Amino acid sequence: MSQFDQIVDRKKTQSVKWDTLEATYKQEGLLPMWVADMDFKAPAAVQSAFQTYLNQGVFGYSIVPDSLYDAIISWQKRRHDFTIKKEDILFSSGVVPSIALNVQSYTQPGDTVLIHDPVYPPFAESVEENNRKLVRSKLFTDDKFKMNFAEMERLIQEEDVKLFILCNPHNPGGRVWSKDELQQVGNLCKKYNVIVVSDEIHQDIIYQPKTFTTFQNADPSFKDFSIVLTAATKTFNLAGIKNSMVFIKNPELKQTFEKIQKQNHQNDINTFGMIGTQAAYEGGEAWLNELLDYLKENIDITYNFFQKELPDVKVSKPEATYLMWLDFSAYHLTDKQLEEKLINEAKVVLNPGISYGEQGTQHMRINLACPHSTLKEGLQRIAAAFN
Ligand SMILES: Cc1ncc(COP(=O)(O)O)c(C=O)c1O
């Protein structure tokens, strides 16, 4: 038995994933397989670091200890062969807040920002809420998600794009962009002086034989015009601690970002965030390796289930992330009908694909980070509604 088989009752824990359903859908008994956090307990090393801090009983303002920088630098080196220095690291209260600060740092109101379609919804929100112009380049989604470099180049030229936000690995598609793909997209951005923000929050949830390449390792020149965002929160199920890192190697870009951070007084971070991140990177590696094996089993269970029980739902195995992209187009339902069928008949809550962009129409994103037994229950419910 794996530690991840344990059913953790998350109801009444102020969980977005579990505790918002009744108010939203006005019914009981729904199984949530949406919001990207996991139904697993965090590593023991993290729990005990929090406990030690709790036990001393004083929760005043804190400084960032050198040991946190060391833990981040060491993690990036040993897991991703990525060399960073203390002076390249800034902190933030989340990757999404960092995206918004990046938009403010490197563009002016009215400037154009490029993202993919489909992609994680807060990319578009951060652009539009900051009164920048949003353009999307459609990913090819036939078999495996692929970038359309020709369309990206056309949009960059025609729309005078200033900033490109990359999701690496890709949510919702589960692609680990190859070094070659990163070189192509990076060279394109370099050619037209487009700054790249690479959201790498899913960098640790990678399934062998795939390996992850950070955007800045794809080519030595890419560090000059890019910002990398990452966190321990997705990897170790710590989303609530609101902590993330911003890696900026170009001193000028760093100065600009720091100025905007300061203007918003967003340069101090939560103490639990620091403690959790350090403890996870220092003591969570064995937990993560076990988690990856467990998630891989969940991917296989899900893939095999759809192939056998519901072959009209087209699926492919993600190379990264614990999310799977489900293609329901064979049923010819509208997005609203599809969502309603899943809620009212299957009694499962998934993320509607359309929220990731137009390319997501007739798709759903399922979160597989739960015990095998919960997953199987959810899959059975879906099959019962569609068969
Ligand atoms: C691509 C991506 N970026 C950012 C986030 C959230 O980051 P944070 O909680 O640090 O704001 C998520 C969460 O699902 C995500 O998938």
PDB file of N, CA and C and ligand atoms in Angstrom, residues 35-37 93-99 119-120 122-123 167-171 199-202 230-231 233-234 239 242-244 322-323 365, ligand 1:
ATOM      1  N   VAL A  35      -9.674  21.937  -9.872  1.00  0.00           N
ATOM      2  CA  VAL A  35      -8.527  22.746  -9.395  1.00  0.00           C
ATOM      3  C   VAL A  35      -7.238  21.929  -9.211  1.00  0.00           C
ATOM      4  N   ALA A  36      -6.116  22.486  -9.686  1.00  0.00           N
ATOM      5  CA  ALA A  36      -4.860  21.724  -9.689  1.00  0.00           C
ATOM      6  C   ALA A  36      -4.141  21.759  -8.342  1.00  0.00           C
ATOM      7  N   ASP A  37      -4.765  21.120  -7.350  1.00  0.00           N
ATOM      8  CA  ASP A  37      -3.971  20.702  -6.195  1.00  0.00           C
ATOM      9  C   ASP A  37      -4.257  19.226  -5.967  1.00  0.00           C
ATOM     10  N   SER A  93       4.555  36.040  -4.045  1.00  0.00           N
ATOM     11  CA  SER A  93       3.508  35.301  -3.343  1.00  0.00           C
ATOM     12  C   SER A  93       2.761  34.351  -4.273  1.00  0.00           C
ATOM     13  N   GLY A  94       3.348  34.021  -5.406  1.00  0.00           N
ATOM     14  CA  GLY A  94       2.733  33.044  -6.303  1.00  0.00           C
ATOM     15  C   GLY A  94       3.193  33.278  -7.727  1.00  0.00           C
ATOM     16  N   VAL A  95       3.042  32.239  -8.541  1.00  0.00           N
ATOM     17  CA  VAL A  95       3.424  32.374  -9.950  1.00  0.00           C
ATOM     18  C   VAL A  95       2.449  33.294 -10.670  1.00  0.00           C
ATOM     19  N   VAL A  96       1.160  33.181 -10.336  1.00  0.00           N
ATOM     20  CA  VAL A  96       0.187  34.054 -11.008  1.00  0.00           C
ATOM     21  C   VAL A  96       0.440  35.533 -10.658  1.00  0.00           C
ATOM     22  N   PRO A  97       0.603  35.872  -9.368  1.00  0.00           N
ATOM     23  CA  PRO A  97       0.979  37.264  -9.074  1.00  0.00           C
ATOM     24  C   PRO A  97       2.257  37.689  -9.820  1.00  0.00           C
ATOM     25  N   SER A  98       3.206  36.778  -9.962  1.00  0.00           N
ATOM     26  CA  SER A  98       4.448  37.130 -10.676  1.00  0.00           C
ATOM     27  C   SER A  98       4.178  37.425 -12.144  1.00  0.00           C
ATOM     28  N   ILE A  99       3.240  36.681 -12.728  1.00  0.00           N
ATOM     29  CA  ILE A  99       2.926  36.936 -14.148  1.00  0.00           C
ATOM     30  C   ILE A  99       2.388  38.356 -14.290  1.00  0.00           C
ATOM     31  N   VAL A 119      -4.325  27.510 -23.005  1.00  0.00           N
ATOM     32  CA  VAL A 119      -3.328  27.637 -21.935  1.00  0.00           C
ATOM     33  C   VAL A 119      -4.018  28.069 -20.645  1.00  0.00           C
ATOM     34  N   TYR A 120      -3.333  27.848 -19.530  1.00  0.00           N
ATOM     35  CA  TYR A 120      -3.790  28.182 -18.179  1.00  0.00           C
ATOM     36  C   TYR A 120      -4.470  29.570 -18.141  1.00  0.00           C
ATOM     37  N   PRO A 122      -5.270  32.119 -16.117  1.00  0.00           N
ATOM     38  CA  PRO A 122      -4.750  33.396 -15.584  1.00  0.00           C
ATOM     39  C   PRO A 122      -3.719  34.103 -16.477  1.00  0.00           C
ATOM     40  N   PHE A 123      -3.181  33.411 -17.485  1.00  0.00           N
ATOM     41  CA  PHE A 123      -2.285  34.124 -18.415  1.00  0.00           C
ATOM     42  C   PHE A 123      -3.079  35.243 -19.097  1.00  0.00           C
ATOM     43  N   CYS A 167       4.082  28.472 -21.204  1.00  0.00           N
ATOM     44  CA  CYS A 167       3.773  27.528 -20.127  1.00  0.00           C
ATOM     45  C   CYS A 167       4.603  26.271 -20.375  1.00  0.00           C
ATOM     46  N   ASN A 168       5.639  26.072 -19.552  1.00  0.00           N
ATOM     47  CA  ASN A 168       6.667  25.059 -19.790  1.00  0.00           C
ATOM     48  C   ASN A 168       6.972  24.293 -18.497  1.00  0.00           C
ATOM     49  N   PRO A 169       6.475  23.057 -18.326  1.00  0.00           N
ATOM     50  CA  PRO A 169       5.605  22.264 -19.195  1.00  0.00           C
ATOM     51  C   PRO A 169       4.208  22.886 -19.332  1.00  0.00           C
ATOM     52  N   HIS A 170       3.500  22.378 -20.335  1.00  0.00           N
ATOM     53  CA  HIS A 170       2.241  23.009 -20.723  1.00  0.00           C
ATOM     54  C   HIS A 170       1.035  22.473 -19.951  1.00  0.00           C
ATOM     55  N   ASN A 171       0.302  23.396 -19.363  1.00  0.00           N
ATOM     56  CA  ASN A 171      -1.004  23.127 -18.763  1.00  0.00           C
ATOM     57  C   ASN A 171      -2.033  23.801 -19.664  1.00  0.00           C
ATOM     58  N   ASP A 199       6.669  30.188 -17.469  1.00  0.00           N
ATOM     59  CA  ASP A 199       6.033  29.666 -16.261  1.00  0.00           C
ATOM     60  C   ASP A 199       6.386  28.184 -16.157  1.00  0.00           C
ATOM     61  N   GLU A 200       7.258  27.860 -15.191  1.00  0.00           N
ATOM     62  CA  GLU A 200       7.767  26.492 -15.072  1.00  0.00           C
ATOM     63  C   GLU A 200       7.305  25.831 -13.772  1.00  0.00           C
ATOM     64  N   ILE A 201       6.106  26.182 -13.335  1.00  0.00           N
ATOM     65  CA  ILE A 201       5.624  25.655 -12.055  1.00  0.00           C
ATOM     66  C   ILE A 201       5.436  24.137 -12.086  1.00  0.00           C
ATOM     67  N   HIS A 202       5.212  23.570 -13.283  1.00  0.00           N
ATOM     68  CA  HIS A 202       5.025  22.114 -13.371  1.00  0.00           C
ATOM     69  C   HIS A 202       6.330  21.372 -13.668  1.00  0.00           C
ATOM     70  N   THR A 230       8.915  29.800 -11.038  1.00  0.00           N
ATOM     71  CA  THR A 230       8.635  28.451 -10.557  1.00  0.00           C
ATOM     72  C   THR A 230       8.326  28.484  -9.064  1.00  0.00           C
ATOM     73  N   ALA A 231       8.029  27.305  -8.503  1.00  0.00           N
ATOM     74  CA  ALA A 231       7.642  27.221  -7.095  1.00  0.00           C
ATOM     75  C   ALA A 231       7.743  25.773  -6.647  1.00  0.00           C
ATOM     76  N   THR A 233       5.340  24.785  -4.715  1.00  0.00           N
ATOM     77  CA  THR A 233       3.967  24.584  -4.252  1.00  0.00           C
ATOM     78  C   THR A 233       3.183  23.557  -5.075  1.00  0.00           C
ATOM     79  N   LYS A 234       3.396  23.535  -6.402  1.00  0.00           N
ATOM     80  CA  LYS A 234       2.675  22.547  -7.221  1.00  0.00           C
ATOM     81  C   LYS A 234       3.245  21.164  -6.947  1.00  0.00           C
ATOM     82  N   ALA A 239      -0.039  24.683  -2.321  1.00  0.00           N
ATOM     83  CA  ALA A 239      -0.543  25.896  -2.990  1.00  0.00           C
ATOM     84  C   ALA A 239      -0.979  26.975  -2.003  1.00  0.00           C
ATOM     85  N   LYS A 242       1.300  30.093  -0.702  1.00  0.00           N
ATOM     86  CA  LYS A 242       1.494  31.293  -1.521  1.00  0.00           C
ATOM     87  C   LYS A 242       2.961  31.746  -1.560  1.00  0.00           C
ATOM     88  N   ASN A 243       3.773  30.955  -2.195  1.00  0.00           N
ATOM     89  CA  ASN A 243       5.183  31.321  -2.311  1.00  0.00           C
ATOM     90  C   ASN A 243       5.716  30.851  -3.658  1.00  0.00           C
ATOM     91  N   SER A 244       6.507  31.677  -4.305  1.00  0.00           N
ATOM     92  CA  SER A 244       7.106  31.250  -5.568  1.00  0.00           C
ATOM     93  C   SER A 244       8.400  32.012  -5.806  1.00  0.00           C
ATOM     94  N   TYR A 322      -0.159  16.442 -13.503  1.00  0.00           N
ATOM     95  CA  TYR A 322      -1.113  15.386 -13.121  1.00  0.00           C
ATOM     96  C   TYR A 322      -2.487  15.687 -13.701  1.00  0.00           C
ATOM     97  N   LEU A 323      -2.466  16.346 -14.859  1.00  0.00           N
ATOM     98  CA  LEU A 323      -3.700  16.765 -15.512  1.00  0.00           C
ATOM     99  C   LEU A 323      -3.816  16.037 -16.842  1.00  0.00           C
ATOM    100  N   ARG A 365     -10.623  19.199 -18.728  1.00  0.00           N
ATOM    101  CA  ARG A 365      -9.356  18.845 -18.078  1.00  0.00           C
ATOM    102  C   ARG A 365      -9.668  18.125 -16.777  1.00  0.00           C
TER     103      ARG A 365
HETATM  104  C1  LIG B   1       0.767  26.942 -15.300  1.00  0.00           C
HETATM  105  C2  LIG B   1       0.408  27.381 -13.922  1.00  0.00           C
HETATM  106  N1  LIG B   1       0.931  28.510 -13.426  1.00  0.00           N
HETATM  107  C3  LIG B   1       0.636  28.934 -12.185  1.00  0.00           C
HETATM  108  C4  LIG B   1      -0.219  28.227 -11.365  1.00  0.00           C
HETATM  109  C5  LIG B   1      -0.553  28.735  -9.991  1.00  0.00           C
HETATM  110  O1  LIG B   1       0.539  29.317  -9.402  1.00  0.00           O
HETATM  111  P1  LIG B   1       0.430  30.057  -7.994  1.00  0.00           P
HETATM  112  O2  LIG B   1      -0.479  29.248  -7.124  1.00  0.00           O
HETATM  113  O3  LIG B   1       1.851  30.060  -7.498  1.00  0.00           O
HETATM  114  O4  LIG B   1      -0.060  31.430  -8.265  1.00  0.00           O
HETATM  115  C6  LIG B   1      -0.796  27.043 -11.852  1.00  0.00           C
HETATM  116  C7  LIG B   1      -1.747  26.292 -11.014  1.00  0.00           C
HETATM  117  O5  LIG B   1      -2.437  25.435 -11.460  1.00  0.00           O
HETATM  118  C8  LIG B   1      -0.470  26.615 -13.147  1.00  0.00           C
HETATM  119  O6  LIG B   1      -0.984  25.488 -13.666  1.00  0.00           O
END
